[in-house]
PDB file of C-alpha atoms in Angstrom:
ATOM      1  CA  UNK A   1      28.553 -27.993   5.140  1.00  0.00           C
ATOM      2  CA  UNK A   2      28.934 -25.181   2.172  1.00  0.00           C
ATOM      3  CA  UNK A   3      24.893 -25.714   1.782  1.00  0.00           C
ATOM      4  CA  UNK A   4      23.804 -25.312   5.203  1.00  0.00           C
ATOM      5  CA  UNK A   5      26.005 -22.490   5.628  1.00  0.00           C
ATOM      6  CA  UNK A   6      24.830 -20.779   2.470  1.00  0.00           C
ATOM      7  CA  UNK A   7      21.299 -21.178   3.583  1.00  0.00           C
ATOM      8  CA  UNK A   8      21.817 -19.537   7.075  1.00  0.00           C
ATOM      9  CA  UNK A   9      23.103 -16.767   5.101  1.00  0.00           C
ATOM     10  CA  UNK A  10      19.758 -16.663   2.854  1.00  0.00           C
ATOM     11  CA  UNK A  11      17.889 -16.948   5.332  1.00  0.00           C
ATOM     12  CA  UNK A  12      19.449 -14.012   7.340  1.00  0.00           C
ATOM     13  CA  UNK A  13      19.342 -12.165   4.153  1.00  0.00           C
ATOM     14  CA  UNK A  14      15.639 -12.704   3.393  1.00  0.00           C
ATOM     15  CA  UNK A  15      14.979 -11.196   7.058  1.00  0.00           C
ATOM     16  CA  UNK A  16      16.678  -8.647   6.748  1.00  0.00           C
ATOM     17  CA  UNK A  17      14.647  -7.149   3.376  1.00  0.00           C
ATOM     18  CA  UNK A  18      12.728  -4.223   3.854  1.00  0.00           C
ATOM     19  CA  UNK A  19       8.837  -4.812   3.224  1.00  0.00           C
ATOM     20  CA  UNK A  20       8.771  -0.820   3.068  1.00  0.00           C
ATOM     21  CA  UNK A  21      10.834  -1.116  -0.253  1.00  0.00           C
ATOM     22  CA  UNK A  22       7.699  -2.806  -2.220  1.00  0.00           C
ATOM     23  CA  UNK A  23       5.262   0.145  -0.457  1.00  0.00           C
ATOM     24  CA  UNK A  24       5.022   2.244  -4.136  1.00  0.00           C
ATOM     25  CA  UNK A  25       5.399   5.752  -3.396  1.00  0.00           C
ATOM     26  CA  UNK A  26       3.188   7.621  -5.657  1.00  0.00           C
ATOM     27  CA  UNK A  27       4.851  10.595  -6.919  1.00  0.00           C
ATOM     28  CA  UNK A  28       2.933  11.915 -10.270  1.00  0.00           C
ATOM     29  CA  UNK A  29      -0.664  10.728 -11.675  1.00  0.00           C
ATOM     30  CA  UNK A  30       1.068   8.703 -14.222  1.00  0.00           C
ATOM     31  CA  UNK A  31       2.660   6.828 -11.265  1.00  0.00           C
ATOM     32  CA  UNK A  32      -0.797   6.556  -9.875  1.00  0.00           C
ATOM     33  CA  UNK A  33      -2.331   5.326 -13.380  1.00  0.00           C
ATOM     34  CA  UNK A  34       0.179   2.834 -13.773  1.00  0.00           C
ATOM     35  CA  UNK A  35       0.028   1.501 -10.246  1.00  0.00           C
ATOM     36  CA  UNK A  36      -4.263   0.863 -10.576  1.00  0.00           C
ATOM     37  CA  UNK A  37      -4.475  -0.613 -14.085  1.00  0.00           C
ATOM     38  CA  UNK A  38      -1.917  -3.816 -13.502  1.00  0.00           C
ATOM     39  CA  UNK A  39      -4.044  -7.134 -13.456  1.00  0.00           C
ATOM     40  CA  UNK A  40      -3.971  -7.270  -9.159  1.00  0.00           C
ATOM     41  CA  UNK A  41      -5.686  -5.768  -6.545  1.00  0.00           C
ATOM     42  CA  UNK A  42      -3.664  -2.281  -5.421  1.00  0.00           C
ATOM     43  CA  UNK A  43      -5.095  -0.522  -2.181  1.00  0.00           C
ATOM     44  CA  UNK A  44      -3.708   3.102  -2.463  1.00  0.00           C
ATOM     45  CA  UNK A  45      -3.215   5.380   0.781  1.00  0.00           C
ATOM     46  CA  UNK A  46      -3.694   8.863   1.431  1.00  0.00           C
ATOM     47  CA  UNK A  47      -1.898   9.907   3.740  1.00  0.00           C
ATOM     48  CA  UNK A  48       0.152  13.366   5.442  1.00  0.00           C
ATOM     49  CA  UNK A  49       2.899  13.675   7.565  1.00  0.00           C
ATOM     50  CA  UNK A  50       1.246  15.733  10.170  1.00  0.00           C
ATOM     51  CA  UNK A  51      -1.531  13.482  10.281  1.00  0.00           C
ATOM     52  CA  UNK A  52      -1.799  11.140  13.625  1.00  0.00           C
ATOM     53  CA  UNK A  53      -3.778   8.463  12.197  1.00  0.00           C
ATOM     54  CA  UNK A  54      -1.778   8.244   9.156  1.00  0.00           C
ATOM     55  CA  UNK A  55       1.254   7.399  11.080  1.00  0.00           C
ATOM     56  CA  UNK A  56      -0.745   4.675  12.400  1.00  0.00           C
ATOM     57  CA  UNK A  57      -1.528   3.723   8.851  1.00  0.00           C
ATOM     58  CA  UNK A  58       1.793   3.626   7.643  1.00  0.00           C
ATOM     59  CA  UNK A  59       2.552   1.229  10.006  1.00  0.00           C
ATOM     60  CA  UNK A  60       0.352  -1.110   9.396  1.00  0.00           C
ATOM     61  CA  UNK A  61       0.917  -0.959   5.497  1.00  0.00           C
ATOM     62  CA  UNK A  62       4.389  -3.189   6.019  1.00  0.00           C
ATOM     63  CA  UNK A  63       2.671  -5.787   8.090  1.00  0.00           C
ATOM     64  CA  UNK A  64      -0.233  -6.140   5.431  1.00  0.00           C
ATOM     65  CA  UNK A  65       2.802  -5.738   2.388  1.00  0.00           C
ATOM     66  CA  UNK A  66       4.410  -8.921   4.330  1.00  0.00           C
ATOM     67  CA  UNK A  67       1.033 -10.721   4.393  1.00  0.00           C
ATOM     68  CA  UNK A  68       0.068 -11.103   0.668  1.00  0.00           C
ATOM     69  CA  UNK A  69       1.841 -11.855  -2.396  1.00  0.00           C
ATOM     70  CA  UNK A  70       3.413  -9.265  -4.180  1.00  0.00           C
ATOM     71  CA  UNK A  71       1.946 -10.580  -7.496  1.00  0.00           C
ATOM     72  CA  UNK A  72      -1.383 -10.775  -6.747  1.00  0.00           C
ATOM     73  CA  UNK A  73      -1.828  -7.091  -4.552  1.00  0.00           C
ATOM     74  CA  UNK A  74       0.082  -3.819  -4.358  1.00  0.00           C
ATOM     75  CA  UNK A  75       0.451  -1.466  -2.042  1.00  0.00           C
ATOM     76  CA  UNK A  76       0.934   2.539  -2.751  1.00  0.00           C
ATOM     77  CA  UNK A  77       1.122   5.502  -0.884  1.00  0.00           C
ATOM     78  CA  UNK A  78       0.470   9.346  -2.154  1.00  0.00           C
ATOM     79  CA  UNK A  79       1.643  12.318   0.358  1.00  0.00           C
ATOM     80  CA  UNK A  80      -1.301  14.873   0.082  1.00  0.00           C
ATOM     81  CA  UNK A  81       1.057  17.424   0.917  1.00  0.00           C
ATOM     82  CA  UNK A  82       3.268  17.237  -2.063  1.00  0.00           C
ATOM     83  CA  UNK A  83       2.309  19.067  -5.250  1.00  0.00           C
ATOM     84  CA  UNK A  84       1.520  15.651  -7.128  1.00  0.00           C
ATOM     85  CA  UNK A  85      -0.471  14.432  -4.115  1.00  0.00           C
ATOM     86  CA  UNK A  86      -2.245  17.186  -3.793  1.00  0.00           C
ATOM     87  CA  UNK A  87      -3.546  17.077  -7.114  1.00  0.00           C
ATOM     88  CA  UNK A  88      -4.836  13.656  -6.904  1.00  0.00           C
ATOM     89  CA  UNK A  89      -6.185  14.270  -3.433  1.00  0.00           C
ATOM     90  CA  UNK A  90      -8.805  16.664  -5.303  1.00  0.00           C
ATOM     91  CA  UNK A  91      -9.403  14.456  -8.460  1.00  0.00           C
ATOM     92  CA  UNK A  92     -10.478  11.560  -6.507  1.00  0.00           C
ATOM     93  CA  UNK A  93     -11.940  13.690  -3.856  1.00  0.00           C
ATOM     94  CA  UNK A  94      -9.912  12.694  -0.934  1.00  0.00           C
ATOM     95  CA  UNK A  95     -11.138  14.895   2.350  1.00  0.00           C
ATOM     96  CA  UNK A  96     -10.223  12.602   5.133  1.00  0.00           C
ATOM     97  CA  UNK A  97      -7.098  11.034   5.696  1.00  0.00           C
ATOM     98  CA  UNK A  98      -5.946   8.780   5.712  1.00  0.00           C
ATOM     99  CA  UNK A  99      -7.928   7.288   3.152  1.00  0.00           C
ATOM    100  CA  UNK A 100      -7.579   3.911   0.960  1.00  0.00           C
ATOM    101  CA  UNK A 101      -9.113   3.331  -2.162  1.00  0.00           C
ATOM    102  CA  UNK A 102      -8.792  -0.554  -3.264  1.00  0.00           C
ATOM    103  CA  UNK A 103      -8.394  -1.088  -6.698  1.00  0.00           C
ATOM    104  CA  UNK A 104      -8.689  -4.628  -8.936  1.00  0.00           C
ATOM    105  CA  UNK A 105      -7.535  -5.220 -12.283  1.00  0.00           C
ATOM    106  CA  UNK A 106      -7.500  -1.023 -12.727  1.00  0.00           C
ATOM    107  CA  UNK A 107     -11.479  -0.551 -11.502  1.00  0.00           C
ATOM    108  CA  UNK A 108     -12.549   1.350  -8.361  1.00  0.00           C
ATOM    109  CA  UNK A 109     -14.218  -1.264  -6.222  1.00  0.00           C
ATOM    110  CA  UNK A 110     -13.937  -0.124  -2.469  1.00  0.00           C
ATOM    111  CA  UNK A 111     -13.078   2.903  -1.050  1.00  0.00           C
ATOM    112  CA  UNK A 112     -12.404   3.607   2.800  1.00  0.00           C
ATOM    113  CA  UNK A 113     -12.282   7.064   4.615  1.00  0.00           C
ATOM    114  CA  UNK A 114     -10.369   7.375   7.698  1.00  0.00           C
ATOM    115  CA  UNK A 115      -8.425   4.853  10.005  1.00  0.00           C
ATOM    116  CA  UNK A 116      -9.709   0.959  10.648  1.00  0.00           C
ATOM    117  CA  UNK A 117      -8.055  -1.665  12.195  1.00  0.00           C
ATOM    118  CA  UNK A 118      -5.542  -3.475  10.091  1.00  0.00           C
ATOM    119  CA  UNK A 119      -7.860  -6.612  10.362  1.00  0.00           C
ATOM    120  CA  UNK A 120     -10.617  -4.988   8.285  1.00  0.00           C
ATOM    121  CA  UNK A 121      -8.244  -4.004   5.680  1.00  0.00           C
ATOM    122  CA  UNK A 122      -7.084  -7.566   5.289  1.00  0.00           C
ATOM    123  CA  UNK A 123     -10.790  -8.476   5.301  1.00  0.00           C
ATOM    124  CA  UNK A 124     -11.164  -5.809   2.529  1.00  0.00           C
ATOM    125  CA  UNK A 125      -7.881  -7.086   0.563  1.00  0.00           C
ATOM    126  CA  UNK A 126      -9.236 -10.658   0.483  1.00  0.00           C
ATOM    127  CA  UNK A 127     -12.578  -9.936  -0.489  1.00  0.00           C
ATOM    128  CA  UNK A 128     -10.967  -8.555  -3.738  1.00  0.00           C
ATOM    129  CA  UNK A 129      -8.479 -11.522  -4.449  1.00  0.00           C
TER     130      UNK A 129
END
């Protein structure tokens, strides 16, 4: 009886994690540095507060987090608006937002300007792994 009841309460504890909590929020370029050169794939959003398709985006980024395994891809944001964000914005020439650039193993291999639908990005993520 002690095990089943301790695995009700596991299980009701594993639902109750937040999937936001392993979204990295990018807040310097060393952040962003360390984030694209681990050994996984890391898709990296642009993204703005004011910005209606971004809110979209940030949505979808916990589904996708929930989808794939936390060792194998990583998912970061950076706030263009913040002073940090901003700077990396212009060094990897972000105009559009949102915008996602997909890293593996620390290289540039896909970049994506603007919203898609959450089933391309998957598409996108798995063509990486």
């Amino acid at each position: 009886m002690k095990k089943l009841v301790l695995s009700l309460m596991l299980l009701c504890l594993g639902s109750m994690i937040d999937s936001n909590a392993r979204i990295v929020e990018i807040t310097s370029k060393n952040a962003f540095d360390q984030e694209i050169a681990q050994e996984q794939v890391t898709v990296v959003a642009f993204w703005a507060d004011w910005c209606g398709p971004c809110k979209l985006m940030l949505h979808m980024l916990p589904e996708l987090n929930d989808k794939f395994d936390y060792d194998a891809v990583c998912f970061a944001k950076c706030d263009v608006d913040a002073s940090y964000g901003a700077e990396l914005a212009q060094l990897y020439n972000v105009i559009d937002l949102p915008t996602f650039l997909f890293y593996k193993d620390g290289v540039l291999e896909k970049r994506v300007n603007g919203l898609i639908p959450q089933e391309e990005l998957e598409e996108i993520i798995m063509s990486l792994l």
